[in-house]
């Protein structure tokens, strides 16, 4: 199963490192990353594979949300299917 | 990889524009729970619903988290209780209490199906159930009730219409201490759909499978925001934009419905592709109509704008789901829609305009607060008018009026939560008493002869 992680917020040192560390610790493999910094706003989108995730996707989502809340970032973890459904016929 | 813009658009819809799944509704047939003894019947109902729906709330929450889209309500809809009552006899309110206790046990938001289908006449159990509605709805919090009093195929049962006028009033009186909320859980239908996931009118029709998952979507805020990006577009552009947006909203509904069906091991029934407003700012159907260019909802032009919206929602949504059903279209519940409440409070939106709007939208006169001293026959006459629109036009129409006991025109009644609140609206006070007292049936219209 694949999921999309989006991180939006004020740019700061180590955002990418924090998110990817959490992925690595939980067995989530990062397949693709794209990121842009517009003025001060950091926007990163990661496509990840959660097949070998050690915890449930719900728990992983909670971890990411907590990480985001701690650093003033909006982090969303959503299954890839929702984007495919909405934007592809 | 998926387009970045698409990803951010989806997140924006959910975070800022109130895109949500309004409800996952599990329809459950109780026909195999019918028993000659009401105590045994209630026990069988409890066992069956607990067996089938025990994972409903948890599954809804899990899906909500994994897909990142809110699922606001988890509900059940059951076989019209009047059918069970026909076999068991006894006090119908016991069924309401059983459904209430099951709702509390399961943690679901509503249980629909305290219903009777009397479009052609009263069968055994029907009248007793209808007469018990005031007590049942004032003693329970989660149970919803509906009565189908007419259809295109059968005409209108005016005896039932007369009875429902009294029942709505009595239900409001029985819950007067609680803002007359009983009446907000009671709806009177013409052409009631058997697979509707929305309350208060959800019930599990006799032609449905044993158990089924139906999903209702929402998202007026998303449509309004999409329209705000084309201020100069003509009405063809408006219709196209609504279609594309409805497609995206409905696809989320279809995805959630399939996932819920898979996890619960229950067949997928339908997606109801309705635009259902909430009292939240920015989640209003009235605001969509205003975005199209009306100063206020209720202005001349409102019916045309709503017709366009309703049609475009269906066109976009149909393509997005393999099975569409329920009510499907734009809802116009006054108290649940911030824009409608404002338009009604300023006098721009009146009952006559709402009646015209119901000819082109998906349901009917919904969540309208009326004066507490409205006589039952006036309520019956409103039901008859609305049913006539549905009967002649082959569409579902419904009436959910809340007589605000002790309140007068212009005063406010508040329910809170999804039901919102709104001003007491004026009705025409000329008496239809003699017309309603005639009783009998309005014959099925010529439109019914299609074979």
Coordinates of C-alpha atoms in Angstrom, one line a residue:
Chain A
X1 CA 0.0 0.0 0.0
X2 CA 1.3 3.4 -0.9
X3 CA 0.6 6.7 0.9
X4 CA 1.4 10.4 0.3
X5 CA 3.0 12.5 3.1
X6 CA 2.6 16.2 2.7
X7 CA 4.5 18.7 4.8
X8 CA 3.6 22.4 4.6
X9 CA 4.9 25.1 6.9
X10 CA 7.6 27.7 7.6
X11 CA 11.0 26.6 6.3
X12 CA 13.4 25.4 9.0
X13 CA 16.6 23.4 9.2
X14 CA 16.1 19.6 9.4
X15 CA 12.5 19.2 8.2
X16 CA 13.3 16.6 5.6
X17 CA 15.6 14.8 8.1
X18 CA 12.9 14.6 10.8
X19 CA 10.3 13.2 8.5
X20 CA 12.6 10.7 6.8
X21 CA 13.9 9.5 10.1
X22 CA 10.4 8.8 11.3
X23 CA 9.8 6.9 8.0
X24 CA 13.0 4.8 8.5
X25 CA 12.3 4.0 12.1
X26 CA 8.9 2.6 11.2
X27 CA 9.9 0.7 8.1
X28 CA 8.3 3.1 5.7
X29 CA 10.2 3.2 2.4
X30 CA 10.4 6.6 0.6
X31 CA 9.8 6.1 -3.1
X32 CA 9.7 9.7 -4.4
X33 CA 10.2 13.2 -2.9
X34 CA 9.4 16.5 -4.4
X35 CA 9.9 19.8 -2.5
X36 CA 9.6 23.5 -3.1
X37 CA 10.3 26.5 -1.0
X38 CA 8.1 29.5 -2.0
X39 CA 9.3 32.6 -0.1
X40 CA 9.5 31.2 3.4
X41 CA 6.9 28.4 2.9
X42 CA 8.2 24.9 2.7
X43 CA 6.1 22.4 0.8
X44 CA 7.3 18.8 0.5
X45 CA 5.4 15.8 -0.9
X46 CA 6.6 12.3 -0.4
X47 CA 5.3 9.1 -2.0
X48 CA 6.0 6.2 0.4
X49 CA 5.5 2.5 0.5
X50 CA 3.9 1.3 3.8
X51 CA 3.9 -2.4 3.0
X52 CA 6.6 -3.1 5.6
X53 CA 5.4 -0.5 8.1
X54 CA 5.9 -1.8 11.6
X55 CA 2.8 -0.1 13.0
X56 CA -0.6 0.5 11.5
X57 CA -1.1 3.4 9.1
X58 CA -3.4 5.1 11.7
X59 CA -0.6 5.0 14.3
X60 CA 2.0 6.2 11.8
X61 CA -0.4 9.1 10.9
X62 CA -0.6 10.0 14.6
X63 CA 3.2 10.0 14.9
X64 CA 3.5 12.4 11.9
X65 CA 0.7 14.6 13.2
X66 CA 2.5 14.9 16.5
X67 CA 5.8 15.7 14.9
X68 CA 4.1 18.4 12.8
X69 CA 2.3 19.9 15.8
X70 CA 5.5 20.1 17.7
X71 CA 7.3 22.1 15.0
X72 CA 4.4 24.2 13.7
X73 CA 4.1 22.2 10.4
X74 CA 1.0 20.8 8.8
X75 CA 1.8 17.1 8.1
X76 CA -0.8 14.9 6.4
X77 CA -0.5 11.2 5.7
X78 CA -3.1 10.0 3.3
X79 CA -3.4 6.8 1.3
X80 CA -2.5 7.3 -2.4
X81 CA -5.9 5.9 -3.5
X82 CA -7.8 9.1 -2.6
X83 CA -5.7 11.2 -5.0
X84 CA -6.0 8.6 -7.8
X85 CA -9.7 8.5 -7.3
X86 CA -10.3 12.2 -7.3
X87 CA -7.9 13.2 -10.1
X88 CA -7.8 10.3 -12.5
X89 CA -10.7 8.8 -14.6
Chain B
X1 CA 4.0 10.6 -9.2
X2 CA 0.7 12.3 -8.8
X3 CA 0.6 16.0 -9.7
X4 CA 1.6 18.2 -6.8
X5 CA -1.3 20.6 -7.6
X6 CA -3.8 17.8 -7.4
X7 CA -2.5 16.7 -4.0
X8 CA -2.6 20.2 -2.6
X9 CA -6.1 20.7 -4.1
X10 CA -7.4 17.6 -2.3
X11 CA -5.9 18.7 1.0
X12 CA -7.3 22.2 0.6
X13 CA -10.8 20.8 0.0
X14 CA -10.7 18.8 3.2
X15 CA -8.9 21.3 5.4
X16 CA -10.5 24.6 4.3
X17 CA -13.7 23.8 2.3
X18 CA -15.3 21.2 4.6
X19 CA -15.1 18.3 2.2
X20 CA -16.3 15.3 4.1
X21 CA -18.1 12.1 4.0
X22 CA -21.4 12.9 5.7
X23 CA -22.3 9.3 6.6
X24 CA -21.6 5.7 6.2
X25 CA -25.0 4.1 6.7
X26 CA -25.4 0.4 7.2
X27 CA -28.8 -0.9 6.0
X28 CA -29.9 -4.0 7.9
X29 CA -33.0 -6.1 7.1
X30 CA -34.9 -7.1 10.2
X31 CA -37.4 -9.2 8.3
X32 CA -35.9 -12.4 9.8
X33 CA -36.4 -10.9 13.3
X34 CA -40.2 -10.7 13.0
X35 CA -41.8 -12.7 15.7
X36 CA -45.2 -13.2 17.2
X37 CA -43.8 -12.0 20.5
X38 CA -42.4 -8.4 20.8
X39 CA -39.9 -9.4 23.5
X40 CA -38.4 -12.1 21.3
X41 CA -38.5 -9.7 18.4
X42 CA -36.5 -7.1 20.2
X43 CA -33.9 -9.7 21.3
X44 CA -33.4 -10.9 17.8
X45 CA -33.1 -7.3 16.5
X46 CA -30.4 -6.6 19.2
X47 CA -28.5 -9.8 18.3
X48 CA -28.6 -9.2 14.5
X49 CA -27.7 -5.5 14.6
X50 CA -24.9 -6.1 17.1
X51 CA -23.5 -8.9 15.0
X52 CA -23.5 -6.9 11.7
X53 CA -22.7 -3.4 12.9
X54 CA -20.3 -4.1 15.8
X55 CA -17.3 -2.9 13.8
X56 CA -19.1 0.0 12.0
X57 CA -17.9 2.9 14.1
X58 CA -14.3 1.6 14.4
X59 CA -14.1 0.8 10.7
X60 CA -15.4 4.3 9.8
X61 CA -12.8 5.9 12.1
X62 CA -10.0 3.8 10.6
X63 CA -10.9 4.7 7.1
X64 CA -11.2 8.3 8.0
X65 CA -7.7 8.3 9.4
X66 CA -6.0 6.4 6.6
X67 CA -7.5 8.5 3.8
X68 CA -7.4 11.7 5.7
X69 CA -11.0 12.6 5.0
X70 CA -13.5 13.2 7.9
X71 CA -16.4 10.7 8.1
X72 CA -18.9 12.7 10.2
X73 CA -21.6 10.1 11.0
X74 CA -21.9 6.3 11.2
X75 CA -25.5 5.3 11.1
X76 CA -27.8 2.3 10.7
X77 CA -31.1 2.1 8.8
X78 CA -33.4 -0.8 9.4
X79 CA -36.5 -2.4 7.9
X80 CA -39.6 -0.1 8.6
X81 CA -40.5 -1.0 12.1
X82 CA -44.3 -1.0 11.2
X83 CA -43.6 -4.3 9.3
X84 CA -42.3 -5.9 12.5
X85 CA -45.1 -4.5 14.5
X86 CA -47.6 -6.1 12.1
X87 CA -46.3 -9.5 13.2
X88 CA -45.5 -8.9 16.9
X89 CA -48.2 -6.4 18.1
X90 CA -47.5 -4.9 21.4
X91 CA -46.2 -1.4 22.3
X92 CA -44.3 0.0 19.3
X93 CA -42.2 2.3 21.5
X94 CA -40.4 -0.8 22.8
X95 CA -38.8 -1.1 19.3
X96 CA -37.7 2.6 19.6
X97 CA -36.1 1.9 23.0
X98 CA -34.4 -1.2 21.7
X99 CA -32.9 0.8 18.7
X100 CA -31.9 3.6 21.2
X101 CA -30.1 1.1 23.4
X102 CA -28.4 -0.5 20.4
X103 CA -27.3 3.0 19.2
X104 CA -25.7 3.7 22.6
X105 CA -24.0 0.4 22.7
X106 CA -22.6 0.7 19.2
X107 CA -21.7 4.4 19.5
X108 CA -23.5 5.3 16.2
X109 CA -25.0 8.7 15.5
X110 CA -28.5 7.8 14.3
X111 CA -30.7 4.8 13.7
X112 CA -33.4 5.3 11.0
X113 CA -36.3 3.1 10.3
X114 CA -39.0 3.9 12.9
X115 CA -41.1 4.1 9.7
X116 CA -44.3 3.1 8.0
X117 CA -45.1 3.0 4.3
X118 CA -48.7 4.0 3.9
X119 CA -49.0 5.5 0.5
X120 CA -52.0 3.5 -0.4
X121 CA -53.5 2.8 3.0
X122 CA -52.8 1.5 6.5
X123 CA -51.8 -2.1 6.9
X124 CA -51.6 -3.9 10.2
X125 CA -49.1 -2.1 12.5
X126 CA -48.9 1.1 10.5
X127 CA -51.4 3.3 12.3
X128 CA -50.2 2.1 15.8
X129 CA -46.6 3.0 14.8
X130 CA -47.5 6.4 13.5
X131 CA -49.5 7.2 16.7
X132 CA -46.5 6.2 18.8
X133 CA -44.1 8.5 17.0
X134 CA -44.4 11.5 19.4
X135 CA -43.6 9.3 22.4
X136 CA -40.9 7.3 20.6
X137 CA -39.0 10.4 19.4
X138 CA -39.3 12.3 22.7
X139 CA -38.0 9.3 24.7
X140 CA -35.0 8.6 22.4
X141 CA -32.1 10.6 21.1
X142 CA -30.8 8.6 18.1
X143 CA -34.0 7.1 16.6
X144 CA -35.3 8.7 13.4
X145 CA -38.7 8.2 12.0
X146 CA -40.2 8.6 8.5
X147 CA -43.6 7.9 6.9
X148 CA -44.2 7.6 3.2
X149 CA -47.7 9.0 2.5
X150 CA -47.7 9.1 -1.3
X151 CA -46.1 8.1 -4.6
X152 CA -46.4 8.6 -8.3
X153 CA -47.6 5.1 -8.7
X154 CA -50.3 5.1 -5.9
X155 CA -51.4 8.7 -5.4
X156 CA -51.6 10.4 -2.0
X157 CA -53.1 8.8 1.1
X158 CA -54.9 11.9 2.5
X159 CA -56.0 10.1 5.7
X160 CA -52.3 9.6 6.4
X161 CA -51.6 13.2 5.5
X162 CA -54.2 14.3 8.0
X163 CA -52.7 12.0 10.7
X164 CA -49.2 13.2 10.0
X165 CA -50.2 16.9 10.5
X166 CA -51.4 15.9 14.0
X167 CA -48.3 13.7 14.6
X168 CA -45.8 16.4 13.7
X169 CA -47.5 18.8 16.1
X170 CA -47.8 16.2 18.9
X171 CA -44.1 15.3 18.4
X172 CA -43.0 18.9 18.8
X173 CA -45.2 19.3 21.9
X174 CA -43.8 16.1 23.4
X175 CA -40.3 17.4 23.1
X176 CA -41.1 21.1 23.7
X177 CA -38.7 21.2 26.7
X178 CA -35.9 20.1 24.4
X179 CA -36.4 22.7 21.6
X180 CA -39.0 20.5 19.9
X181 CA -36.2 18.4 18.6
X182 CA -38.5 15.3 18.2
X183 CA -40.0 17.0 15.1
X184 CA -36.5 17.4 13.6
X185 CA -36.2 13.5 13.6
X186 CA -39.4 13.0 11.7
X187 CA -39.9 13.3 8.0
X188 CA -42.9 12.7 5.8
X189 CA -42.2 11.5 2.3
X190 CA -43.7 11.1 -1.1
X191 CA -41.8 8.7 -3.3
X192 CA -39.4 7.7 -0.5
X193 CA -36.2 6.0 -1.7
X194 CA -35.4 2.6 -0.1
X195 CA -31.7 3.1 0.1
X196 CA -31.3 6.6 1.4
X197 CA -28.4 7.0 3.8
X198 CA -29.4 10.4 5.1
X199 CA -31.5 11.1 8.2
X200 CA -34.2 11.5 9.2
X201 CA -35.5 9.6 6.3
X202 CA -33.2 6.5 6.1
X203 CA -34.8 3.1 6.2
X204 CA -34.0 -0.2 4.8
X205 CA -36.5 -1.0 2.0
X206 CA -38.0 -4.4 1.6
X207 CA -36.3 -4.9 -1.8
X208 CA -32.8 -4.4 -0.4
X209 CA -30.3 -7.2 0.4
X210 CA -29.9 -8.5 4.0
X211 CA -27.2 -6.0 4.8
X212 CA -25.7 -3.2 2.7
X213 CA -23.4 -0.2 2.9
X214 CA -24.6 3.2 1.6
X215 CA -22.6 6.3 1.7
X216 CA -23.6 9.9 1.6
X217 CA -21.2 12.6 0.6
X218 CA -21.2 16.3 1.2
X219 CA -19.2 19.4 0.0
X220 CA -21.2 22.6 -0.7
X221 CA -18.1 24.6 0.3
X222 CA -16.0 22.9 -2.3
X223 CA -18.5 23.7 -5.1
X224 CA -18.8 27.3 -3.9
X225 CA -15.1 27.8 -3.9
X226 CA -14.7 26.3 -7.4
X227 CA -17.3 28.7 -8.6
X228 CA -15.6 31.7 -7.0
X229 CA -12.7 31.1 -9.3
X230 CA -14.8 31.8 -12.4
X231 CA -16.5 35.1 -11.6
X232 CA -16.8 36.0 -15.3
X233 CA -17.9 32.6 -16.6
X234 CA -21.3 32.1 -18.2
X235 CA -23.8 29.6 -16.9
X236 CA -22.4 26.8 -19.2
X237 CA -19.1 27.3 -17.5
X238 CA -20.8 27.3 -14.1
X239 CA -22.5 24.0 -14.9
X240 CA -19.3 22.5 -16.1
X241 CA -17.4 23.5 -13.0
X242 CA -20.1 22.1 -10.8
X243 CA -20.0 18.8 -12.7
X244 CA -16.2 18.5 -12.4
X245 CA -16.3 19.3 -8.7
X246 CA -19.2 16.9 -8.0
X247 CA -17.2 14.2 -9.8
X248 CA -14.3 14.6 -7.4
X249 CA -16.5 14.7 -4.3
X250 CA -18.4 11.6 -5.4
X251 CA -15.2 9.7 -6.1
X252 CA -14.2 10.1 -2.5
X253 CA -17.6 8.7 -1.5
X254 CA -17.2 5.8 -3.8
X255 CA -13.7 5.0 -2.5
X256 CA -14.8 5.1 1.1
X257 CA -17.9 3.1 0.3
X258 CA -15.9 0.3 -1.4
X259 CA -13.3 0.3 1.4
X260 CA -16.0 0.1 4.1
X261 CA -17.8 -2.6 2.2
X262 CA -14.6 -4.6 1.9
X263 CA -13.6 -4.3 5.6
X264 CA -17.0 -5.0 7.0
X265 CA -17.7 -7.9 4.5
X266 CA -21.0 -6.3 3.5
X267 CA -22.0 -5.5 -0.1
X268 CA -21.7 -2.0 -1.4
X269 CA -25.1 -0.5 -2.1
X270 CA -25.0 3.1 -3.4
X271 CA -23.4 6.4 -3.1
X272 CA -25.9 9.2 -2.5
X273 CA -24.3 12.1 -4.3
X274 CA -26.0 14.9 -2.4
X275 CA -24.7 18.3 -1.5
X276 CA -25.6 18.4 2.1
X277 CA -24.9 21.6 4.0
X278 CA -23.9 22.1 7.6
X279 CA -24.4 25.1 9.8
X280 CA -20.6 25.7 9.5
X281 CA -19.6 28.9 7.7
X282 CA -18.6 28.1 4.2
X283 CA -20.6 24.9 4.0
X284 CA -23.8 26.3 2.6
X285 CA -25.9 25.5 -0.5
X286 CA -27.5 29.0 -0.4
X287 CA -24.0 30.5 -0.7
X288 CA -23.4 28.5 -3.9
X289 CA -26.6 30.1 -5.4
X290 CA -25.3 33.5 -4.2
X291 CA -21.9 32.8 -5.8
X292 CA -23.8 32.2 -9.1
X293 CA -24.9 35.9 -8.9
X294 CA -28.0 36.2 -6.7
X295 CA -27.8 38.9 -4.0
X296 CA -29.5 36.6 -1.5
X297 CA -30.9 33.1 -1.7
X298 CA -34.7 33.5 -2.2
X299 CA -34.4 36.2 -4.8
X300 CA -36.1 35.6 -8.2
X301 CA -33.7 33.4 -10.1
X302 CA -33.2 31.1 -7.1
X303 CA -35.2 28.2 -8.6
X304 CA -33.3 28.4 -11.9
X305 CA -29.9 28.5 -10.2
X306 CA -30.9 25.6 -8.0
X307 CA -32.1 23.6 -11.0
X308 CA -28.8 24.1 -12.7
X309 CA -26.9 23.1 -9.6
X310 CA -29.0 20.0 -8.9
X311 CA -28.7 18.8 -12.4
X312 CA -25.0 19.4 -12.7
X313 CA -24.3 17.7 -9.4
X314 CA -26.1 14.6 -10.7
X315 CA -24.3 14.6 -14.1
X316 CA -20.9 14.9 -12.5
X317 CA -21.6 12.4 -9.7
X318 CA -23.2 9.7 -11.8
X319 CA -19.9 9.3 -13.8
X320 CA -18.0 9.0 -10.5
X321 CA -19.8 6.1 -8.9
X322 CA -20.8 2.7 -10.1
X323 CA -24.1 2.8 -8.2
X324 CA -25.9 6.0 -7.4
X325 CA -29.0 6.1 -5.3
X326 CA -30.8 7.6 -2.3
X327 CA -31.8 11.2 -2.7
X328 CA -28.8 12.5 -4.8
X329 CA -29.0 16.2 -5.5
X330 CA -28.8 19.4 -3.6
X331 CA -30.4 19.6 -0.1
X332 CA -32.1 22.8 1.1
X333 CA -32.5 22.2 4.9
X334 CA -33.1 25.7 6.2
X335 CA -31.8 25.4 9.8
X336 CA -28.7 23.4 8.7
X337 CA -27.6 26.0 6.2
X338 CA -26.1 29.3 7.3
X339 CA -27.0 31.1 4.1
X340 CA -30.6 29.9 4.2
X341 CA -30.9 30.9 7.8
X342 CA -29.7 34.4 7.0
X343 CA -32.0 34.7 3.9
X344 CA -35.0 33.5 6.0
X345 CA -34.2 35.9 8.8
X346 CA -34.0 38.9 6.6
X347 CA -37.3 38.0 5.0
X348 CA -35.9 37.3 1.5
X349 CA -36.5 33.5 1.7
X350 CA -40.1 32.6 2.3
X351 CA -42.0 29.3 2.4
X352 CA -43.5 29.8 -1.0
X353 CA -40.1 30.2 -2.6
X354 CA -38.8 27.1 -0.7
X355 CA -41.8 25.2 -2.1
X356 CA -40.9 26.2 -5.6
X357 CA -37.3 25.2 -5.0
X358 CA -38.4 21.8 -3.9
X359 CA -39.7 21.1 -7.4
X360 CA -36.1 21.2 -8.7
X361 CA -33.9 20.0 -5.9
X362 CA -33.4 16.6 -4.4
X363 CA -35.8 16.6 -1.4
X364 CA -38.4 19.0 0.0
X365 CA -39.4 21.4 2.7
X366 CA -36.6 20.5 5.1
X367 CA -35.9 21.7 8.6
X368 CA -38.2 24.7 8.6
X369 CA -39.2 26.1 11.9
X370 CA -42.9 27.2 11.9
X371 CA -45.0 29.0 14.5
X372 CA -45.9 26.9 17.6
X373 CA -49.6 27.6 17.3
X374 CA -49.9 26.3 13.7
X375 CA -53.0 24.1 13.5
X376 CA -52.4 20.4 12.5
X377 CA -54.5 20.8 9.3
X378 CA -52.2 23.6 8.0
X379 CA -49.2 21.2 8.5
X380 CA -51.2 18.5 6.7
X381 CA -51.9 20.9 3.9
X382 CA -48.2 21.8 3.5
X383 CA -47.5 18.0 3.4
X384 CA -50.2 17.5 0.7
X385 CA -48.8 20.4 -1.5
X386 CA -45.3 19.0 -1.2
X387 CA -46.4 15.4 -1.9
X388 CA -48.3 16.6 -5.0
X389 CA -45.1 18.1 -6.4
X390 CA -43.4 14.8 -5.9
X391 CA -46.2 12.7 -7.2
X392 CA -46.6 14.7 -10.4
X393 CA -42.9 15.1 -11.1
X394 CA -41.7 11.6 -10.4
X395 CA -39.4 12.8 -7.6
X396 CA -38.9 12.4 -3.9
X397 CA -40.3 15.2 -1.9
X398 CA -40.3 15.4 1.9
X399 CA -41.6 17.6 4.7
X400 CA -39.7 18.1 7.9
X401 CA -41.3 21.0 9.8
X402 CA -40.6 21.9 13.4
X403 CA -43.5 23.6 15.1
X404 CA -41.7 25.8 17.7
X405 CA -44.0 25.4 20.6
X406 CA -44.5 28.7 22.5
X407 CA -42.7 30.7 19.8
X408 CA -43.9 33.2 17.3
X409 CA -42.8 34.4 13.8
X410 CA -39.3 35.9 13.9
X411 CA -38.2 34.2 17.1
X412 CA -35.3 31.7 17.0
X413 CA -35.1 28.0 17.7
X414 CA -31.7 26.4 18.2
X415 CA -30.9 22.7 18.1
X416 CA -27.1 22.9 17.9
X417 CA -24.8 20.5 16.1
X418 CA -25.5 19.4 12.6
X419 CA -29.2 20.4 12.9
X420 CA -28.3 24.1 13.5
X421 CA -31.1 26.5 14.3
X422 CA -33.3 29.1 12.5
X423 CA -36.0 31.7 12.7
X424 CA -39.7 30.8 13.0
X425 CA -41.0 31.3 9.4
X426 CA -44.5 32.4 8.5
X427 CA -47.0 30.1 6.9
X428 CA -50.2 31.1 5.0
X429 CA -52.9 31.1 7.8
X430 CA -56.0 30.7 5.6
X431 CA -57.7 27.5 6.7
X432 CA -57.5 24.3 4.6
X433 CA -59.4 22.4 7.3
X434 CA -62.4 21.3 5.2
X435 CA -60.1 20.1 2.4
X436 CA -58.0 18.0 4.8
X437 CA -61.1 16.7 6.6
X438 CA -62.4 15.1 3.4
X439 CA -59.8 12.4 3.7
X440 CA -59.6 9.5 1.2
X441 CA -57.0 9.2 -1.5
X442 CA -55.8 11.6 -4.2
X443 CA -55.8 9.1 -7.2
X444 CA -52.6 8.2 -8.8
X445 CA -51.9 10.7 -11.6
X446 CA -51.9 9.8 -15.3
X447 CA -48.1 9.9 -15.2
X448 CA -48.3 6.6 -13.2
X449 CA -49.6 4.7 -16.2
X450 CA -46.3 4.0 -18.0
X451 CA -46.6 0.3 -18.8

